[in-house]
C-alpha cells in the first residue's frame, strides 16, 4: 500500500508540505508510523480558497457527472480495501477484521451519495395569485469544512464528504491528529477517480495546531458550512466560532447510550447484542452502549452469561494479530480515563465481575461491573473504552427515567419481546437512534444523529444531503395566462 501512504497535506490537487511535521504513532506500541506535514492557519486558508475557486465550476457539473465521479471513488475504495484497512489498523489500532468492515462502511457512503446525487428534487407550488408561478429549487451551500475524529478515520470522512460532493459543495477536511493517514489515502484515491483539483482538500495538523486550524475553518467568510464529529465540549467551541459568520452547522457529538434489558428479553440475544454494541473498536464509538440497565428478574442470568461471553470471545492484542478482537485504546489518556471510572465505581461499592485492570501502554482489560449506581462516573460520563457497568432496575418507568436523565441522546438500545413495551420505550427514549433487539444499527441508508447535546442535523439517509443544500424560492410574476 505504499502508494496510499501519503505524508503531506493535499490542497488544490497538489501534495503540499508545511514548515514542520508531526508524528503519527501506532497506538499498540507507541512507535512512529510516519511524519505528516503539520498544516497551520496559512495552509487552511489556502485550502479554503482552493475549495472556493473549485466550487464555481463543481456546482455547475450535472448531478449525473458528480454521481459518476463518486461512484468511481467508491470503486477504488473497494479495489484497495486491504491496503486501506491496514492503514486504519496501524494508526487507530482496531483489529484488521474491523478495519475491513470500516472500509466497506466508508465506501458504502460514497455509493449511497453517488445514488442520492441525482435525487435532489425541488418543488412546483400552487400559487394564490393567478398571474404567477412558484418554484422552490435546491442549491449547494458552498465550501464545507469537515472536521473528523480518530475512531473511524475513513468512514467519518466519507459520511460527510459523500453528501457534500453529491450536493455540489467542495470541502476542506481536517482529520484527527491521531489518524491523518486514512484521510490522505482518500485524497489519493479521489485524484485517481478524477475528482477535480480543489474539490477535496485535506489539511492534517498536530494537536498543537488544531485550535488555529479549526478556527480558520469555522470563521473564514468563504466557508458556508461546518460539519463536525467529536466531543460535545469541542462542538460547543466550534459552534461559537461559526456563529460569528452565521454558518450552517452539523454537529455529531458525544453519546451516552443506554442498553436496557427487560425481563421479557431473549437473554442470549441480549448478551450477543451487548457484546457487539460495547466491544466494537474496544468501546471507542459514539454509539457504544455506556450504561447497561437490566431488569431485576433477568439480571443475574444476564450478568453471568455476559461474563462467560467475554471470556469466550474477547482477545486483547495488536490489531494485526489475527485472533485479536480488542486492540489498544487510542492513547494513554484514553486508558487512564477508563481506569479512573473503574476506581471511582469500585470505591462506591461496585463489584468487578471480569477484568478491571489496566494493561501495558494504552491496553485495557475488558471489564464487567455489577452493583453499579447512578452516582458513579461511568453512569454520567461517556467512557469510550471496554467497560460494562450494569445497573439493576425494577420497572419500565424507572429504566426510562434513568436512561433519559442525561444531557446527551445519540443512540439507545433495548431488548424486549413485549410489543406494546417496544412501542412505548422506542418512542420515549430521548435519543436520535434506537436499536430494538439489535446492537449494531449504523447503515448509510438510515439517518445518523442525536438529540439534546448530542448534536444538530443528520448524516446518511435521504436527509444527509439536505445539510449541504439551500432552498431558493423563485417567484415568476406578471404572467398573462
Coordinates of C-alpha atoms in Angstrom, one line a residue:
X1 CA 0.0 0.0 0.0
X2 CA 3.0 2.3 -0.4
X3 CA 1.2 4.5 -3.0
X4 CA -1.6 5.1 -0.5
X5 CA 0.7 6.1 2.4
X6 CA 0.9 9.9 2.0
X7 CA 2.5 12.2 4.4
X8 CA 1.8 15.7 3.0
X9 CA -1.3 17.9 3.0
X10 CA -3.5 17.9 -0.1
X11 CA -4.6 21.3 -1.4
X12 CA -5.9 22.2 -4.9
X13 CA -5.0 18.8 -6.3
X14 CA -1.3 19.0 -5.1
X15 CA 0.6 17.5 -2.2
X16 CA 1.9 20.3 -0.1
X17 CA 4.5 20.4 2.7
X18 CA 4.3 22.6 5.8
X19 CA 7.1 24.2 7.8
X20 CA 7.2 21.3 10.2
X21 CA 5.8 17.8 10.6
X22 CA 4.2 15.8 13.4
X23 CA 4.5 12.0 14.2
X24 CA 1.7 9.5 13.7
X25 CA 2.0 6.7 16.3
X26 CA 0.9 3.1 16.4
X27 CA -1.4 3.1 19.5
X28 CA -0.5 -0.5 20.2
X29 CA 3.3 0.1 20.5
X30 CA 3.8 3.8 20.7
X31 CA 6.2 3.5 17.7
X32 CA 6.2 6.1 14.9
X33 CA 4.5 5.1 11.7
X34 CA 5.1 8.3 9.7
X35 CA 5.8 12.0 9.9
X36 CA 3.0 14.1 8.5
X37 CA 3.0 17.8 7.4
X38 CA 1.8 19.9 10.2
X39 CA -0.5 22.3 8.4
X40 CA -1.3 25.6 10.1
X41 CA -3.7 28.6 9.6
X42 CA -2.0 29.6 6.4
X43 CA -2.4 26.1 4.8
X44 CA -6.0 26.0 6.0
X45 CA -6.7 29.4 4.3
X46 CA -5.1 28.2 1.1
X47 CA -7.3 25.1 1.2
X48 CA -10.5 27.2 1.7
X49 CA -9.5 29.5 -1.2
X50 CA -8.9 26.5 -3.4
X51 CA -12.2 24.9 -2.4
X52 CA -14.0 28.3 -3.1
X53 CA -12.4 28.5 -6.5
X54 CA -13.3 24.9 -7.4
X55 CA -16.8 25.4 -6.2
X56 CA -17.5 27.8 -9.0
X57 CA -17.2 25.0 -11.6
X58 CA -18.1 22.0 -9.4
X59 CA -21.6 23.3 -8.7
X60 CA -22.1 23.6 -12.4
X61 CA -21.4 20.0 -13.2
X62 CA -24.5 18.0 -13.7
X63 CA -25.7 15.7 -10.8
X64 CA -25.1 12.8 -13.2
X65 CA -21.4 13.8 -13.6
X66 CA -20.8 14.2 -9.9
X67 CA -22.6 10.9 -9.3
X68 CA -20.2 9.2 -11.7
X69 CA -17.1 10.5 -10.0
X70 CA -18.4 9.5 -6.6
X71 CA -19.1 6.0 -8.0
X72 CA -15.5 5.8 -9.3
X73 CA -14.2 6.8 -5.9
X74 CA -16.3 4.1 -4.3
X75 CA -15.0 1.5 -6.8
X76 CA -11.4 2.5 -5.9
X77 CA -12.0 2.2 -2.2
X78 CA -13.3 -1.4 -2.7
X79 CA -10.4 -2.2 -5.0
X80 CA -7.8 -1.0 -2.4
X81 CA -9.7 -2.2 0.7
X82 CA -6.9 -4.4 2.1
X83 CA -4.3 -1.6 2.0
X84 CA -6.8 1.0 3.4
X85 CA -7.8 -1.4 6.2
X86 CA -4.1 -1.8 7.1
X87 CA -3.7 1.9 7.4
X88 CA -6.7 2.1 9.8
X89 CA -5.3 -0.7 12.0
X90 CA -1.9 0.9 12.0
X91 CA -3.0 4.4 13.1
X92 CA -6.1 3.7 15.1
X93 CA -5.4 0.2 16.5
X94 CA -8.7 -1.6 15.7
X95 CA -8.4 -5.3 14.7
X96 CA -7.9 -5.8 11.0
X97 CA -11.3 -7.5 10.6
X98 CA -13.0 -4.4 12.0
X99 CA -10.9 -2.1 9.7
X100 CA -12.0 -4.1 6.7
X101 CA -15.6 -3.6 7.9
X102 CA -15.0 0.1 8.3
X103 CA -13.7 0.4 4.7
X104 CA -16.8 -1.4 3.4
X105 CA -18.9 1.0 5.5
X106 CA -16.9 4.0 4.4
X107 CA -17.2 3.1 0.7
X108 CA -20.9 2.5 1.2
X109 CA -21.4 6.2 1.9
X110 CA -19.8 7.1 -1.4
X111 CA -22.0 4.6 -3.1
X112 CA -25.2 5.9 -1.3
X113 CA -24.5 9.5 -2.1
X114 CA -23.5 8.8 -5.7
X115 CA -27.0 7.5 -6.0
X116 CA -28.6 10.3 -4.0
X117 CA -26.8 13.0 -6.0
X118 CA -29.4 12.6 -8.8
X119 CA -32.4 12.7 -6.5
X120 CA -32.2 16.2 -5.2
X121 CA -35.7 17.4 -6.1
X122 CA -37.2 20.9 -5.8
X123 CA -41.0 21.8 -5.8
X124 CA -43.5 23.5 -8.0
X125 CA -46.1 25.0 -5.7
X126 CA -49.6 26.1 -6.5
X127 CA -49.8 30.0 -6.2
X128 CA -52.5 32.0 -4.5
X129 CA -52.4 34.6 -7.3
X130 CA -53.3 33.7 -10.9
X131 CA -50.5 35.7 -12.6
X132 CA -47.6 33.9 -11.0
X133 CA -45.8 30.6 -10.7
X134 CA -43.8 29.4 -7.7
X135 CA -40.7 27.2 -7.8
X136 CA -38.5 26.1 -5.0
X137 CA -35.1 24.9 -6.1
X138 CA -32.2 23.4 -4.1
X139 CA -28.6 24.7 -4.5
X140 CA -25.3 23.7 -2.8
X141 CA -24.4 25.9 0.2
X142 CA -20.7 26.3 -0.9
X143 CA -17.5 25.4 0.8
X144 CA -17.8 23.0 3.7
X145 CA -15.3 22.5 6.5
X146 CA -15.2 18.8 7.6
X147 CA -13.7 18.1 11.0
X148 CA -13.4 14.4 11.9
X149 CA -12.5 12.1 14.8
X150 CA -10.0 9.2 15.1
X151 CA -12.3 6.3 15.9
X152 CA -13.5 5.8 12.3
X153 CA -10.7 7.5 10.3
X154 CA -12.2 6.8 6.9
X155 CA -16.0 6.4 7.4
X156 CA -16.5 9.7 9.3
X157 CA -15.0 11.5 6.3
X158 CA -17.0 9.8 3.5
X159 CA -20.3 10.1 5.5
X160 CA -19.9 13.9 5.3
X161 CA -17.9 14.3 2.1
X162 CA -20.1 12.0 0.1
X163 CA -23.2 14.1 0.9
X164 CA -21.3 17.4 0.3
X165 CA -19.9 16.5 -3.1
X166 CA -23.2 14.9 -4.2
X167 CA -24.9 18.2 -3.4
X168 CA -22.3 20.2 -5.4
X169 CA -20.3 21.5 -2.4
X170 CA -16.5 21.5 -2.2
X171 CA -14.7 20.5 1.1
X172 CA -11.7 21.1 3.3
X173 CA -11.1 18.1 5.6
X174 CA -9.2 18.4 8.9
X175 CA -8.7 14.8 10.1
X176 CA -7.9 13.9 13.7
X177 CA -4.2 14.3 14.6
X178 CA -4.1 10.6 15.7
X179 CA -5.3 9.3 12.3
X180 CA -4.5 11.5 9.3
X181 CA -3.2 8.7 7.1
X182 CA -6.6 7.4 6.1
X183 CA -7.8 10.9 5.1
X184 CA -4.7 11.3 2.9
X185 CA -5.2 7.9 1.3
X186 CA -8.8 9.0 0.4
X187 CA -7.3 12.1 -1.2
X188 CA -5.0 10.0 -3.4
X189 CA -8.0 7.8 -4.5
X190 CA -10.1 10.9 -5.1
X191 CA -7.5 12.1 -7.6
X192 CA -7.4 8.7 -9.2
X193 CA -11.2 8.8 -9.5
X194 CA -10.9 12.1 -11.4
X195 CA -12.4 14.4 -8.8
X196 CA -11.2 17.9 -9.9
X197 CA -8.5 19.8 -8.0
X198 CA -9.8 21.9 -5.1
X199 CA -13.0 19.8 -4.6
X200 CA -11.5 17.6 -1.9
X201 CA -8.7 19.2 0.2
X202 CA -7.1 17.7 3.4
X203 CA -5.1 19.7 6.0
X204 CA -3.6 17.4 8.6
X205 CA -2.3 19.0 11.7
X206 CA -0.9 18.3 15.2
X207 CA -2.8 18.7 18.5
X208 CA -0.9 22.0 19.0
X209 CA -2.0 23.5 15.6
X210 CA -5.6 22.1 15.8
X211 CA -7.1 25.2 17.6
X212 CA -5.8 27.6 15.0
X213 CA -6.7 25.5 12.0
X214 CA -10.1 24.8 13.5
X215 CA -10.7 28.5 14.0
X216 CA -9.9 29.3 10.3
X217 CA -12.2 26.5 9.1
X218 CA -15.1 27.8 11.3
X219 CA -14.6 31.6 10.8
X220 CA -13.3 32.1 7.2
X221 CA -16.1 34.0 5.4
X222 CA -15.6 31.8 2.3
X223 CA -16.7 28.8 4.3
X224 CA -20.5 28.4 4.4
X225 CA -20.9 25.1 6.2
X226 CA -19.2 23.3 9.1
X227 CA -19.7 19.6 9.8
X228 CA -18.0 18.2 12.9
X229 CA -17.9 14.8 14.6
X230 CA -16.3 14.7 18.1
X231 CA -16.7 15.7 21.7
X232 CA -19.6 17.8 22.9
X233 CA -17.1 20.3 24.5
X234 CA -15.2 20.9 21.3
X235 CA -18.5 21.1 19.4
X236 CA -19.6 24.0 21.6
X237 CA -16.3 25.9 20.8
X238 CA -16.8 25.4 17.1
X239 CA -20.4 26.5 17.3
X240 CA -19.3 29.7 18.9
X241 CA -16.7 30.2 16.1
X242 CA -19.3 29.5 13.4
X243 CA -21.8 31.9 15.0
X244 CA -19.7 34.9 14.0
X245 CA -20.5 34.5 10.3
X246 CA -23.8 32.5 10.7
X247 CA -22.6 29.3 9.1
X248 CA -24.7 26.3 8.5
X249 CA -23.6 23.7 11.1
X250 CA -23.9 19.9 11.6
X251 CA -22.7 18.5 14.9
X252 CA -22.4 14.8 15.7
X253 CA -21.3 14.9 19.4
X254 CA -20.9 12.6 22.3
X255 CA -23.4 10.0 23.3
X256 CA -24.1 8.0 26.5
X257 CA -26.1 5.1 25.1
X258 CA -28.3 3.2 27.5
X259 CA -28.7 -0.6 26.8
X260 CA -31.8 -1.8 28.5
X261 CA -32.7 -5.5 29.1
X262 CA -36.3 -6.1 30.1
X263 CA -37.5 -9.3 31.8
X264 CA -39.2 -10.4 28.6
X265 CA -35.9 -10.3 26.6
X266 CA -34.3 -13.2 25.0
X267 CA -31.2 -13.3 27.2
X268 CA -28.9 -14.9 24.7
X269 CA -29.7 -12.3 22.0
X270 CA -29.3 -9.5 24.5
X271 CA -25.9 -10.8 25.5
X272 CA -24.9 -11.1 21.8
X273 CA -26.2 -7.5 21.2
X274 CA -24.3 -6.2 24.3
X275 CA -21.1 -7.8 23.1
X276 CA -21.4 -6.3 19.6
X277 CA -22.5 -2.8 20.8
X278 CA -20.0 -2.5 23.6
X279 CA -16.8 -4.1 22.4
X280 CA -16.6 -2.9 18.8
X281 CA -13.4 -0.8 18.4
X282 CA -12.7 -1.6 22.1
X283 CA -15.7 0.5 23.2
X284 CA -14.5 3.6 21.3
X285 CA -17.6 4.6 19.3
X286 CA -20.0 7.3 20.0
X287 CA -22.9 4.9 19.7
X288 CA -21.3 2.3 22.1
X289 CA -23.5 1.2 24.9
X290 CA -22.4 3.0 28.0
X291 CA -24.9 2.2 30.7
X292 CA -26.4 -1.3 31.0
X293 CA -29.8 -1.3 32.7
X294 CA -31.0 -4.8 33.4
X295 CA -34.4 -5.7 35.0
X296 CA -34.3 -7.5 38.3
X297 CA -35.9 -10.7 37.1
X298 CA -33.3 -11.3 34.4
X299 CA -30.4 -9.5 35.9
X300 CA -28.4 -12.4 37.4
X301 CA -28.7 -14.6 34.3
X302 CA -27.7 -11.7 32.0
X303 CA -24.6 -10.8 34.1
X304 CA -23.5 -14.5 34.3
X305 CA -23.9 -15.1 30.6
X306 CA -22.3 -11.8 29.6
X307 CA -19.2 -12.7 31.7
X308 CA -19.0 -16.1 30.0
X309 CA -19.3 -14.5 26.6
X310 CA -16.5 -12.0 27.4
X311 CA -14.3 -15.0 28.5
X312 CA -15.0 -16.9 25.3
X313 CA -15.0 -14.2 22.7
X314 CA -12.6 -11.3 23.7
X315 CA -8.9 -11.4 23.0
X316 CA -6.7 -8.4 23.7
X317 CA -3.8 -7.8 21.4
X318 CA -2.3 -5.9 18.5
X319 CA -4.8 -5.2 15.7
X320 CA -2.7 -7.1 13.2
X321 CA -2.8 -10.4 15.2
X322 CA -5.5 -12.5 13.6
X323 CA -7.0 -13.6 16.9
X324 CA -7.3 -10.1 18.3
X325 CA -10.8 -8.7 19.0
X326 CA -9.8 -5.9 21.4
X327 CA -7.0 -3.6 20.2
X328 CA -5.5 -0.8 22.3
X329 CA -7.3 2.4 23.2
X330 CA -6.2 5.3 21.0
X331 CA -3.7 6.7 23.6
X332 CA -2.6 6.6 27.3
X333 CA -5.1 9.4 28.2
X334 CA -8.0 7.2 27.0
X335 CA -6.8 4.2 29.1
X336 CA -6.4 6.5 32.2
X337 CA -10.0 7.7 31.8
X338 CA -11.4 4.1 31.8
X339 CA -9.2 3.2 34.8
X340 CA -10.4 6.3 36.7
X341 CA -14.1 5.3 36.0
X342 CA -13.4 1.8 37.3
X343 CA -11.7 3.0 40.5
X344 CA -14.5 5.5 41.1
X345 CA -17.2 2.8 40.8
X346 CA -15.4 0.3 43.0
X347 CA -14.8 3.0 45.7
X348 CA -18.6 3.5 45.7
X349 CA -19.4 -0.2 46.1
X350 CA -19.4 -1.6 42.5
X351 CA -18.2 -5.2 42.1
X352 CA -15.7 -6.3 39.5
X353 CA -17.1 -9.4 37.8
X354 CA -14.5 -9.6 35.0
X355 CA -11.3 -7.6 34.2
X356 CA -10.8 -4.3 35.9
X357 CA -7.1 -3.9 35.2
X358 CA -5.1 -1.5 33.1
X359 CA -2.6 -3.4 30.9
X360 CA 0.7 -2.1 29.3
X361 CA 0.6 1.1 27.3
X362 CA -2.9 2.0 26.2
X363 CA -4.3 -1.5 26.5
X364 CA -7.2 -2.1 28.9
X365 CA -8.8 -5.3 30.2
X366 CA -12.4 -5.7 29.1
X367 CA -14.3 -5.0 32.4
X368 CA -17.7 -6.0 33.7
X369 CA -19.0 -4.3 36.8
X370 CA -22.2 -5.1 38.9
X371 CA -23.9 -3.3 41.7
X372 CA -23.5 0.0 39.8
X373 CA -25.5 3.1 40.9
X374 CA -26.3 6.3 39.1
X375 CA -23.9 8.2 41.4
X376 CA -20.9 6.7 39.7
X377 CA -18.9 8.5 37.0
X378 CA -19.3 5.6 34.5
X379 CA -23.1 6.3 34.5
X380 CA -22.8 10.0 34.0
X381 CA -19.9 10.5 31.5
X382 CA -19.1 8.7 28.2
X383 CA -16.5 6.0 28.8
X384 CA -15.0 5.4 25.3
X385 CA -13.5 2.1 26.4
X386 CA -14.3 -1.6 27.1
X387 CA -16.3 -1.1 30.3
X388 CA -19.7 -2.6 31.0
X389 CA -21.4 -1.1 34.1
X390 CA -24.6 -3.0 35.0
X391 CA -27.4 -1.3 37.0
X392 CA -30.4 -3.3 38.2
X393 CA -33.8 -1.8 37.9
X394 CA -37.4 -2.9 38.7
X395 CA -39.9 -1.1 36.5
X396 CA -40.0 0.3 32.9
X397 CA -40.7 3.8 34.2
X398 CA -37.5 3.6 36.4
X399 CA -35.4 2.4 33.4
X400 CA -36.7 5.2 31.2
X401 CA -36.1 7.8 33.9
X402 CA -32.5 6.7 34.4
X403 CA -31.9 6.4 30.6
X404 CA -33.3 9.9 29.9
X405 CA -31.5 11.6 32.8
X406 CA -28.7 12.6 30.5
X407 CA -27.9 15.9 28.7
X408 CA -27.0 13.9 25.6
X409 CA -29.0 11.4 23.4
X410 CA -27.4 9.8 20.5
X411 CA -28.1 6.0 20.4
X412 CA -30.2 3.8 22.7
X413 CA -30.7 0.1 22.7
X414 CA -33.2 -2.2 24.4
X415 CA -34.2 -5.9 24.4
X416 CA -37.8 -6.8 24.9
X417 CA -40.4 -9.2 23.4
X418 CA -43.4 -7.3 24.6
X419 CA -44.8 -5.5 21.6
X420 CA -46.6 -2.7 23.5
X421 CA -43.5 -2.1 25.6
X422 CA -41.3 -1.9 22.4
X423 CA -43.5 0.9 21.1
X424 CA -43.6 2.7 24.4
X425 CA -39.9 2.5 25.1
X426 CA -38.8 3.3 21.5
X427 CA -41.0 6.4 21.4
X428 CA -40.0 7.6 24.9
X429 CA -36.2 7.1 24.8
X430 CA -34.7 10.6 24.3
X431 CA -32.2 9.6 21.5
X432 CA -31.8 10.1 17.8
X433 CA -31.4 6.3 17.1
X434 CA -32.9 3.3 18.7
X435 CA -31.8 -0.3 18.4
X436 CA -34.7 -2.6 19.2
X437 CA -33.4 -6.2 19.8
X438 CA -30.3 -5.0 17.8
X439 CA -26.9 -3.9 19.0
X440 CA -25.4 -2.6 15.7
X441 CA -27.6 -0.1 13.8
X442 CA -25.3 2.2 11.7
X443 CA -26.0 2.0 8.0
X444 CA -25.8 4.6 5.1
X445 CA -29.5 4.4 4.2
X446 CA -30.7 5.3 7.7
X447 CA -30.3 8.7 9.4
X448 CA -27.5 9.1 11.9
X449 CA -27.6 11.8 14.6
X450 CA -28.7 12.7 18.1
X451 CA -30.9 15.0 20.2
X452 CA -30.2 17.2 23.2
X453 CA -26.4 17.9 23.4
X454 CA -25.6 15.0 21.1
X455 CA -25.8 17.4 18.2
X456 CA -27.5 19.0 15.3
X457 CA -28.5 17.6 11.9
X458 CA -28.5 14.1 10.4
X459 CA -26.0 12.2 8.3
X460 CA -26.6 9.4 5.9
X461 CA -30.1 8.6 4.6
X462 CA -32.1 10.8 2.2
X463 CA -31.8 13.5 4.8
X464 CA -28.0 13.6 4.9
X465 CA -27.7 15.6 1.6
X466 CA -30.1 18.4 2.9
X467 CA -27.4 19.5 5.3
X468 CA -25.4 20.8 2.2
X469 CA -28.3 22.4 0.3
X470 CA -30.1 25.7 0.5
X471 CA -33.7 26.1 -0.8
X472 CA -34.2 29.1 -3.1
X473 CA -37.7 30.4 -3.8
X474 CA -38.3 31.7 -7.4
X475 CA -41.4 33.7 -8.0
X476 CA -42.4 34.2 -11.7
X477 CA -44.8 37.1 -11.7
X478 CA -46.6 39.2 -14.2
X479 CA -47.7 36.3 -16.3
X480 CA -50.6 36.6 -18.8
X481 CA -52.3 33.2 -18.7

